[in-house]
The first five atom37 places (N, CA, C, CB, O) and aatype in JSON, in Angstrom:
{
  "aatype": [3, 9, 15, 7, 3, 7, 0, 15, 6, 10, 19, 16, 9, 7, 7, 7, 0, 15, 13, 1, 7, 7, 7, 7, 15, 14, 10, 10, 15, 10, 1, 3, 19, 16, 16, 14, 16, 4, 14, 7, 3, 13, 3, 7, 15, 7, 6, 19, 7, 9, 3, 3, 10, 10, 9, 10, 10, 7, 6, 13, 0, 6, 4, 16, 15, 7, 4, 5, 15, 3, 12, 3, 15, 3, 15, 3, 19, 3, 9, 3, 3, 12, 10, 0, 10, 9, 7, 0, 17, 7, 19, 4, 14, 1],
  "atom_mask": [
    [1, 1, 1, 1, 1],
    [1, 1, 1, 1, 1],
    [1, 1, 1, 1, 1],
    [1, 1, 1, 0, 1],
    [1, 1, 1, 1, 1],
    [1, 1, 1, 0, 1],
    [1, 1, 1, 1, 1],
    [1, 1, 1, 1, 1],
    [1, 1, 1, 1, 1],
    [1, 1, 1, 1, 1],
    [1, 1, 1, 1, 1],
    [1, 1, 1, 1, 1],
    [1, 1, 1, 1, 1],
    [1, 1, 1, 0, 1],
    [1, 1, 1, 0, 1],
    [1, 1, 1, 0, 1],
    [1, 1, 1, 1, 1],
    [1, 1, 1, 1, 1],
    [1, 1, 1, 1, 1],
    [1, 1, 1, 1, 1],
    [1, 1, 1, 0, 1],
    [1, 1, 1, 0, 1],
    [1, 1, 1, 0, 1],
    [1, 1, 1, 0, 1],
    [1, 1, 1, 1, 1],
    [1, 1, 1, 1, 1],
    [1, 1, 1, 1, 1],
    [1, 1, 1, 1, 1],
    [1, 1, 1, 1, 1],
    [1, 1, 1, 1, 1],
    [1, 1, 1, 1, 1],
    [1, 1, 1, 1, 1],
    [1, 1, 1, 1, 1],
    [1, 1, 1, 1, 1],
    [1, 1, 1, 1, 1],
    [1, 1, 1, 1, 1],
    [1, 1, 1, 1, 1],
    [1, 1, 1, 1, 1],
    [1, 1, 1, 1, 1],
    [1, 1, 1, 0, 1],
    [1, 1, 1, 1, 1],
    [1, 1, 1, 1, 1],
    [1, 1, 1, 1, 1],
    [1, 1, 1, 0, 1],
    [1, 1, 1, 1, 1],
    [1, 1, 1, 0, 1],
    [1, 1, 1, 1, 1],
    [1, 1, 1, 1, 1],
    [1, 1, 1, 0, 1],
    [1, 1, 1, 1, 1],
    [1, 1, 1, 1, 1],
    [1, 1, 1, 1, 1],
    [1, 1, 1, 1, 1],
    [1, 1, 1, 1, 1],
    [1, 1, 1, 1, 1],
    [1, 1, 1, 1, 1],
    [1, 1, 1, 1, 1],
    [1, 1, 1, 0, 1],
    [1, 1, 1, 1, 1],
    [1, 1, 1, 1, 1],
    [1, 1, 1, 1, 1],
    [1, 1, 1, 1, 1],
    [1, 1, 1, 1, 1],
    [1, 1, 1, 1, 1],
    [1, 1, 1, 1, 1],
    [1, 1, 1, 0, 1],
    [1, 1, 1, 1, 1],
    [1, 1, 1, 1, 1],
    [1, 1, 1, 1, 1],
    [1, 1, 1, 1, 1],
    [1, 1, 1, 1, 1],
    [1, 1, 1, 1, 1],
    [1, 1, 1, 1, 1],
    [1, 1, 1, 1, 1],
    [1, 1, 1, 1, 1],
    [1, 1, 1, 1, 1],
    [1, 1, 1, 1, 1],
    [1, 1, 1, 1, 1],
    [1, 1, 1, 1, 1],
    [1, 1, 1, 1, 1],
    [1, 1, 1, 1, 1],
    [1, 1, 1, 1, 1],
    [1, 1, 1, 1, 1],
    [1, 1, 1, 1, 1],
    [1, 1, 1, 1, 1],
    [1, 1, 1, 1, 1],
    [1, 1, 1, 0, 1],
    [1, 1, 1, 1, 1],
    [1, 1, 1, 1, 1],
    [1, 1, 1, 0, 1],
    [1, 1, 1, 1, 1],
    [1, 1, 1, 1, 1],
    [1, 1, 1, 1, 1],
    [1, 1, 1, 1, 1]
  ],
  "atom_positions": [
    [[78.08, 116.38, 81.02], [79.08, 115.89, 80.24], [78.9, 117.08, 79.44], [78.99, 114.42, 79.59], [78.24, 116.63, 78.5]],
    [[79.04, 118.12, 79.26], [79.83, 118.98, 77.61], [79.91, 119.7, 76.59], [80.08, 118.68, 76.93], [79.34, 120.35, 75.71]],
    [[81.04, 119.24, 77.15], [81.68, 118.83, 75.81], [82.13, 117.61, 75.75], [82.74, 119.59, 75.43], [83.25, 117.62, 76.27]],
    [[81.83, 116.43, 75.35], [81.56, 115.49, 75.28], [83.28, 114.61, 75.93], [0.0, 0.0, 0.0], [83.84, 114.11, 74.96]],
    [[83.9, 114.42, 76.96], [84.67, 114.53, 76.44], [84.61, 113.14, 77.27], [85.51, 115.69, 76.32], [85.61, 112.42, 77.23]],
    [[83.71, 112.82, 77.86], [83.6, 111.8, 79.14], [83.61, 111.9, 80.23], [0.0, 0.0, 0.0], [83.28, 110.96, 80.96]],
    [[84.18, 113.68, 80.92], [83.36, 114.58, 83.1], [82.96, 115.29, 82.46], [84.35, 115.53, 84.82], [82.94, 115.43, 81.24]],
    [[82.38, 116.12, 83.74], [81.42, 116.17, 84.25], [82.22, 117.9, 84.16], [80.96, 115.09, 85.58], [83.42, 118.16, 84.11]],
    [[80.96, 118.91, 84.18], [81.73, 119.93, 83.24], [80.44, 120.83, 84.96], [81.36, 120.09, 80.63], [79.28, 120.57, 85.27]],
    [[81.3, 121.66, 85.46], [79.97, 122.69, 85.76], [79.84, 124.29, 84.53], [80.3, 123.37, 87.75], [80.41, 124.89, 83.62]],
    [[78.75, 124.3, 85.34], [78.35, 125.35, 83.91], [77.59, 126.22, 84.45], [77.47, 124.73, 82.54], [76.51, 126.16, 85.02]],
    [[79.05, 127.88, 83.93], [78.41, 129.42, 84.3], [78.06, 130.27, 83.5], [79.15, 130.2, 84.95], [77.95, 130.41, 82.28]],
    [[77.99, 130.49, 83.86], [76.96, 131.88, 82.28], [76.59, 133.2, 83.47], [74.4, 130.9, 81.24], [75.98, 133.25, 84.54]],
    [[77.1, 133.88, 82.88], [77.18, 135.39, 83.03], [77.12, 136.48, 82.36], [0.0, 0.0, 0.0], [76.54, 136.14, 81.33]],
    [[77.43, 137.98, 82.26], [77.88, 138.41, 81.84], [78.69, 139.64, 82.38], [0.0, 0.0, 0.0], [79.42, 139.64, 83.38]],
    [[78.43, 140.73, 81.52], [78.17, 141.75, 82.37], [80.0, 142.4, 81.44], [0.0, 0.0, 0.0], [80.69, 141.94, 80.53]],
    [[80.07, 143.38, 82.16], [82.43, 143.41, 81.77], [83.18, 143.16, 82.73], [83.4, 145.08, 81.38], [83.17, 143.17, 83.96]],
    [[83.83, 142.93, 81.89], [85.19, 142.12, 81.65], [86.11, 142.2, 83.89], [86.5, 143.52, 79.81], [85.4, 142.91, 84.62]],
    [[86.25, 142.13, 83.98], [87.69, 142.16, 85.0], [88.71, 142.98, 85.11], [88.44, 141.22, 84.85], [89.31, 143.62, 85.97]],
    [[88.71, 142.73, 83.82], [90.36, 143.25, 83.22], [90.07, 144.57, 81.63], [91.49, 141.2, 82.4], [90.76, 145.02, 80.71]],
    [[88.57, 144.71, 82.14], [88.01, 145.99, 81.23], [88.61, 145.27, 79.89], [0.0, 0.0, 0.0], [88.91, 146.07, 79.0]],
    [[88.83, 143.9, 79.6], [89.08, 144.16, 78.11], [87.6, 143.73, 77.05], [0.0, 0.0, 0.0], [87.94, 143.25, 75.97]],
    [[86.77, 143.8, 77.15], [85.3, 143.74, 76.62], [84.64, 143.0, 77.58], [0.0, 0.0, 0.0], [84.77, 142.96, 78.81]],
    [[83.77, 142.32, 76.67], [83.36, 141.58, 77.8], [83.12, 140.37, 78.73], [0.0, 0.0, 0.0], [83.22, 139.46, 77.89]],
    [[82.83, 139.65, 80.1], [83.85, 138.66, 80.92], [82.56, 137.29, 79.3], [83.52, 138.49, 83.83], [81.92, 137.74, 78.35]],
    [[82.66, 136.33, 79.57], [82.22, 135.1, 79.04], [81.09, 134.84, 79.18], [82.75, 134.17, 79.41], [80.64, 135.17, 80.28]],
    [[80.23, 134.23, 78.32], [78.64, 134.03, 78.91], [78.51, 132.59, 79.31], [77.37, 134.36, 77.72], [77.6, 132.29, 80.07]],
    [[79.84, 131.11, 78.58], [79.35, 130.67, 79.38], [81.09, 130.01, 78.73], [77.65, 130.15, 79.55], [81.75, 129.82, 77.71]],
    [[81.11, 129.84, 80.76], [82.27, 128.95, 80.44], [82.1, 127.77, 81.73], [83.91, 129.92, 80.45], [81.62, 127.99, 82.85]],
    [[82.52, 126.79, 81.33], [82.73, 125.15, 81.56], [83.92, 124.68, 82.43], [82.97, 124.42, 80.12], [85.11, 124.77, 82.1]],
    [[83.62, 124.37, 83.16], [84.98, 123.77, 84.53], [84.66, 122.44, 85.1], [85.07, 124.85, 86.15], [83.66, 122.03, 85.68]],
    [[85.96, 121.79, 84.71], [85.21, 120.1, 85.37], [85.44, 120.09, 87.01], [86.28, 118.36, 84.63], [86.43, 120.45, 87.64]],
    [[84.05, 119.5, 87.52], [84.27, 118.78, 87.95], [84.65, 118.09, 89.34], [84.6, 118.84, 87.38], [84.24, 117.86, 90.48]],
    [[85.69, 117.94, 88.48], [86.41, 116.69, 89.16], [87.69, 117.37, 89.61], [86.74, 115.3, 88.09], [88.43, 116.68, 90.33]],
    [[88.13, 118.76, 89.27], [88.79, 119.56, 89.84], [88.6, 119.88, 90.84], [88.92, 120.28, 89.41], [87.57, 120.54, 90.86]],
    [[89.43, 119.71, 92.61], [88.53, 120.43, 94.14], [88.72, 121.57, 93.4], [89.24, 120.44, 96.1], [89.56, 121.81, 92.54]],
    [[87.38, 122.55, 94.09], [87.3, 123.94, 94.46], [86.48, 124.17, 95.62], [86.81, 124.73, 93.4], [85.41, 123.68, 95.96]],
    [[87.72, 125.58, 96.49], [86.99, 125.86, 98.07], [87.16, 126.95, 98.02], [87.48, 125.3, 99.48], [88.2, 127.58, 97.8]],
    [[85.89, 127.35, 98.28], [86.06, 128.47, 99.06], [86.92, 129.8, 99.05], [86.31, 128.0, 99.94], [87.51, 130.29, 100.01]],
    [[86.86, 130.31, 97.67], [87.66, 132.11, 96.55], [88.18, 131.07, 95.89], [0.0, 0.0, 0.0], [89.19, 131.33, 95.24]],
    [[87.76, 129.88, 95.86], [88.34, 129.26, 94.32], [87.47, 130.0, 92.46], [87.82, 127.11, 94.51], [87.07, 129.31, 91.52]],
    [[87.49, 131.35, 92.56], [86.74, 131.49, 92.01], [86.7, 131.46, 90.23], [86.49, 132.35, 92.64], [86.06, 131.84, 89.26]],
    [[87.85, 130.71, 90.65], [88.27, 130.13, 88.36], [87.96, 129.12, 88.28], [89.99, 129.9, 87.44], [87.4, 128.83, 87.23]],
    [[88.12, 128.07, 89.27], [88.24, 127.08, 89.38], [89.45, 126.23, 88.97], [0.0, 0.0, 0.0], [89.42, 125.34, 88.12]],
    [[90.19, 126.49, 89.46], [91.86, 126.53, 89.99], [91.84, 124.95, 90.71], [92.32, 128.1, 91.45], [92.58, 124.1, 91.2]],
    [[91.14, 125.1, 90.54], [91.9, 124.46, 92.29], [92.8, 124.77, 92.7], [0.0, 0.0, 0.0], [93.72, 123.98, 92.89]],
    [[92.86, 126.07, 93.0], [93.81, 126.31, 94.31], [92.72, 127.67, 93.93], [96.02, 126.32, 94.35], [91.96, 127.95, 93.01]],
    [[93.4, 128.66, 95.96], [93.23, 130.06, 95.66], [94.25, 130.68, 94.66], [93.28, 130.78, 96.92], [95.08, 129.89, 94.22]],
    [[94.3, 131.63, 94.35], [95.63, 132.38, 93.2], [95.18, 134.15, 93.84], [0.0, 0.0, 0.0], [94.54, 134.97, 94.5]],
    [[96.27, 133.65, 92.85], [95.85, 135.9, 92.14], [94.77, 136.48, 90.64], [97.94, 136.79, 91.28], [94.23, 137.57, 90.45]],
    [[94.79, 135.14, 89.72], [93.4, 135.42, 88.73], [92.47, 135.79, 90.28], [92.65, 133.58, 87.48], [92.53, 136.9, 90.82]],
    [[91.79, 134.86, 90.72], [90.96, 134.58, 92.17], [90.9, 135.89, 93.02], [91.77, 133.36, 93.18], [89.8, 136.26, 93.43]],
    [[92.2, 136.74, 93.34], [92.26, 137.98, 93.42], [92.6, 139.59, 92.83], [92.61, 137.78, 93.96], [93.04, 140.65, 93.27]],
    [[92.02, 138.92, 91.31], [92.06, 139.87, 90.91], [90.35, 138.89, 90.2], [93.63, 140.53, 90.15], [89.58, 139.51, 90.93]],
    [[90.05, 138.59, 89.94], [88.82, 138.85, 90.03], [87.49, 138.81, 91.4], [88.63, 138.11, 89.12], [86.28, 138.6, 91.46]],
    [[88.18, 139.02, 91.96], [87.58, 139.57, 93.92], [88.08, 140.76, 92.97], [88.63, 138.99, 96.12], [87.54, 140.78, 91.87]],
    [[88.92, 141.65, 93.19], [89.78, 143.1, 92.86], [88.23, 144.09, 91.97], [91.65, 142.65, 91.34], [87.9, 145.25, 92.23]],
    [[87.28, 142.76, 90.54], [87.2, 143.39, 89.24], [85.76, 143.44, 89.8], [0.0, 0.0, 0.0], [84.8, 143.3, 89.04]],
    [[85.62, 143.64, 91.04], [84.04, 142.85, 91.64], [83.89, 143.88, 93.18], [84.28, 140.48, 92.16], [82.87, 144.12, 93.81]],
    [[84.9, 144.21, 93.37], [85.53, 144.79, 94.84], [84.14, 146.82, 94.46], [88.5, 145.08, 94.68], [84.26, 147.95, 93.99]],
    [[83.21, 146.03, 95.01], [81.74, 147.64, 95.66], [81.05, 146.76, 95.76], [80.84, 149.2, 94.58], [81.2, 145.54, 95.83]],
    [[79.71, 147.87, 95.77], [78.25, 147.58, 96.22], [78.04, 145.52, 94.64], [76.72, 149.94, 95.62], [78.45, 145.38, 93.48]],
    [[77.7, 145.09, 95.03], [76.94, 143.7, 94.48], [75.49, 144.49, 93.46], [76.21, 142.48, 96.23], [74.69, 145.09, 94.17]],
    [[75.33, 144.49, 92.68], [74.47, 144.17, 92.37], [73.32, 143.23, 90.87], [74.49, 145.03, 92.76], [72.43, 143.53, 90.07]],
    [[74.1, 142.11, 91.24], [73.63, 141.07, 91.04], [74.43, 139.94, 91.24], [73.19, 141.13, 90.03], [74.56, 139.32, 90.18]],
    [[74.97, 139.48, 92.1], [75.64, 138.13, 92.33], [76.78, 137.71, 91.99], [0.0, 0.0, 0.0], [77.05, 136.93, 91.08]],
    [[77.68, 138.37, 92.92], [78.64, 138.47, 92.89], [79.58, 137.3, 92.98], [78.7, 139.22, 93.54], [79.51, 136.35, 93.75]],
    [[80.37, 137.51, 92.17], [80.53, 135.51, 93.08], [82.06, 135.26, 93.83], [80.52, 133.76, 91.43], [82.5, 134.29, 94.45]],
    [[82.87, 137.05, 93.36], [83.52, 137.2, 95.22], [83.08, 138.14, 96.26], [85.06, 137.64, 95.32], [83.54, 139.18, 96.74]],
    [[81.87, 137.32, 96.49], [81.04, 138.06, 97.53], [80.39, 137.2, 98.6], [79.95, 138.83, 96.83], [79.25, 136.88, 98.96]],
    [[82.32, 136.85, 99.12], [81.65, 135.54, 100.48], [81.75, 135.26, 101.19], [81.52, 134.58, 100.69], [82.23, 134.21, 101.6]],
    [[81.15, 136.47, 101.87], [80.69, 136.44, 102.73], [79.11, 136.96, 103.19], [81.55, 136.81, 103.15], [78.71, 137.18, 104.33]],
    [[78.28, 137.09, 101.75], [77.08, 137.4, 100.84], [76.21, 138.57, 101.98], [76.04, 135.67, 100.37], [75.21, 138.4, 102.68]],
    [[76.95, 139.56, 101.81], [77.1, 141.4, 102.86], [75.82, 141.64, 101.66], [79.31, 143.0, 102.72], [74.74, 141.96, 102.16]],
    [[75.86, 141.53, 100.24], [75.86, 142.27, 98.79], [76.79, 143.17, 98.83], [74.57, 142.99, 98.34], [76.29, 144.16, 98.29]],
    [[78.11, 143.47, 99.22], [79.32, 143.86, 98.68], [80.54, 142.45, 98.66], [79.8, 145.21, 99.66], [80.48, 141.3, 99.08]],
    [[81.58, 143.26, 97.94], [82.54, 142.94, 97.54], [83.87, 143.56, 98.59], [82.41, 143.32, 96.14], [84.46, 144.38, 97.89]],
    [[84.43, 143.51, 99.73], [84.75, 144.59, 100.52], [85.9, 144.02, 101.28], [83.57, 145.13, 101.39], [85.9, 142.8, 101.49]],
    [[86.95, 144.84, 101.75], [88.16, 144.52, 102.24], [87.77, 142.56, 103.43], [88.71, 146.36, 103.32], [88.5, 141.59, 103.22]],
    [[86.94, 142.49, 104.18], [86.02, 141.57, 105.16], [85.96, 139.84, 103.33], [83.57, 142.99, 105.8], [86.21, 138.82, 103.96]],
    [[85.84, 139.58, 102.42], [85.81, 139.67, 101.81], [87.94, 139.46, 101.08], [84.75, 140.6, 101.95], [88.58, 138.42, 101.26]],
    [[88.2, 140.01, 100.75], [89.33, 140.15, 100.35], [90.28, 139.41, 101.81], [89.52, 141.81, 99.9], [91.49, 139.46, 101.58]],
    [[90.06, 139.01, 102.66], [90.64, 138.95, 104.78], [90.12, 137.92, 104.3], [89.95, 139.95, 106.61], [90.13, 137.15, 105.25]],
    [[89.49, 137.19, 103.1], [88.23, 135.57, 104.14], [89.55, 134.43, 102.09], [84.16, 135.97, 103.74], [90.01, 133.28, 102.04]],
    [[89.58, 135.2, 101.34], [90.01, 134.74, 100.34], [91.67, 134.88, 100.8], [89.4, 135.49, 99.04], [92.51, 134.02, 101.04]],
    [[91.72, 136.17, 100.81], [93.95, 135.6, 101.79], [93.93, 134.65, 102.63], [94.96, 136.89, 103.14], [94.76, 133.87, 102.18]],
    [[93.38, 134.09, 103.86], [92.24, 133.24, 103.94], [92.38, 131.57, 103.81], [0.0, 0.0, 0.0], [92.84, 130.63, 104.46]],
    [[91.75, 131.81, 102.71], [91.87, 130.85, 102.26], [92.33, 130.12, 100.32], [90.8, 130.68, 102.85], [91.86, 129.34, 99.49]],
    [[94.17, 131.56, 100.62], [94.53, 131.37, 99.85], [95.78, 129.71, 99.48], [94.75, 132.64, 99.81], [96.18, 128.93, 100.34]],
    [[96.01, 129.67, 98.33], [97.05, 128.1, 98.31], [96.21, 126.74, 97.76], [0.0, 0.0, 0.0], [95.01, 126.58, 97.98]],
    [[96.78, 126.1, 97.24], [95.74, 124.36, 97.06], [94.68, 123.85, 97.58], [96.3, 123.23, 97.44], [95.1, 123.34, 98.62]],
    [[93.22, 123.6, 97.49], [91.72, 123.53, 97.6], [92.62, 122.29, 98.32], [90.33, 123.46, 96.16], [93.43, 121.58, 97.73]],
    [[92.23, 122.23, 99.94], [92.49, 120.04, 100.28], [91.0, 120.21, 99.56], [92.55, 118.89, 102.75], [90.06, 120.99, 99.44]],
    [[91.78, 118.09, 98.91], [90.72, 117.62, 98.52], [89.79, 116.93, 98.86], [90.86, 117.31, 97.94], [88.86, 116.71, 98.08]]
  ]
}
């Protein structure tokens, strides 16, 4: 419970360029672990949607350090990962 609100959070620490090109990505982000997540739900919103697609497009290329959108773990973010994301589109199952 990082935020002190009584709910557990998943802590993500990262760095590097933002996928929108507007500065650095957050060094620390918190996600409520009671929200269901599934493969392709990169933003932890409980559904795979346009924001997750934008994250994938921002990482599209060879991964140099653990890209979260490398869904097939082959050290790059490519069309196979995009197809997997599209296949998971929608609300995550509970």
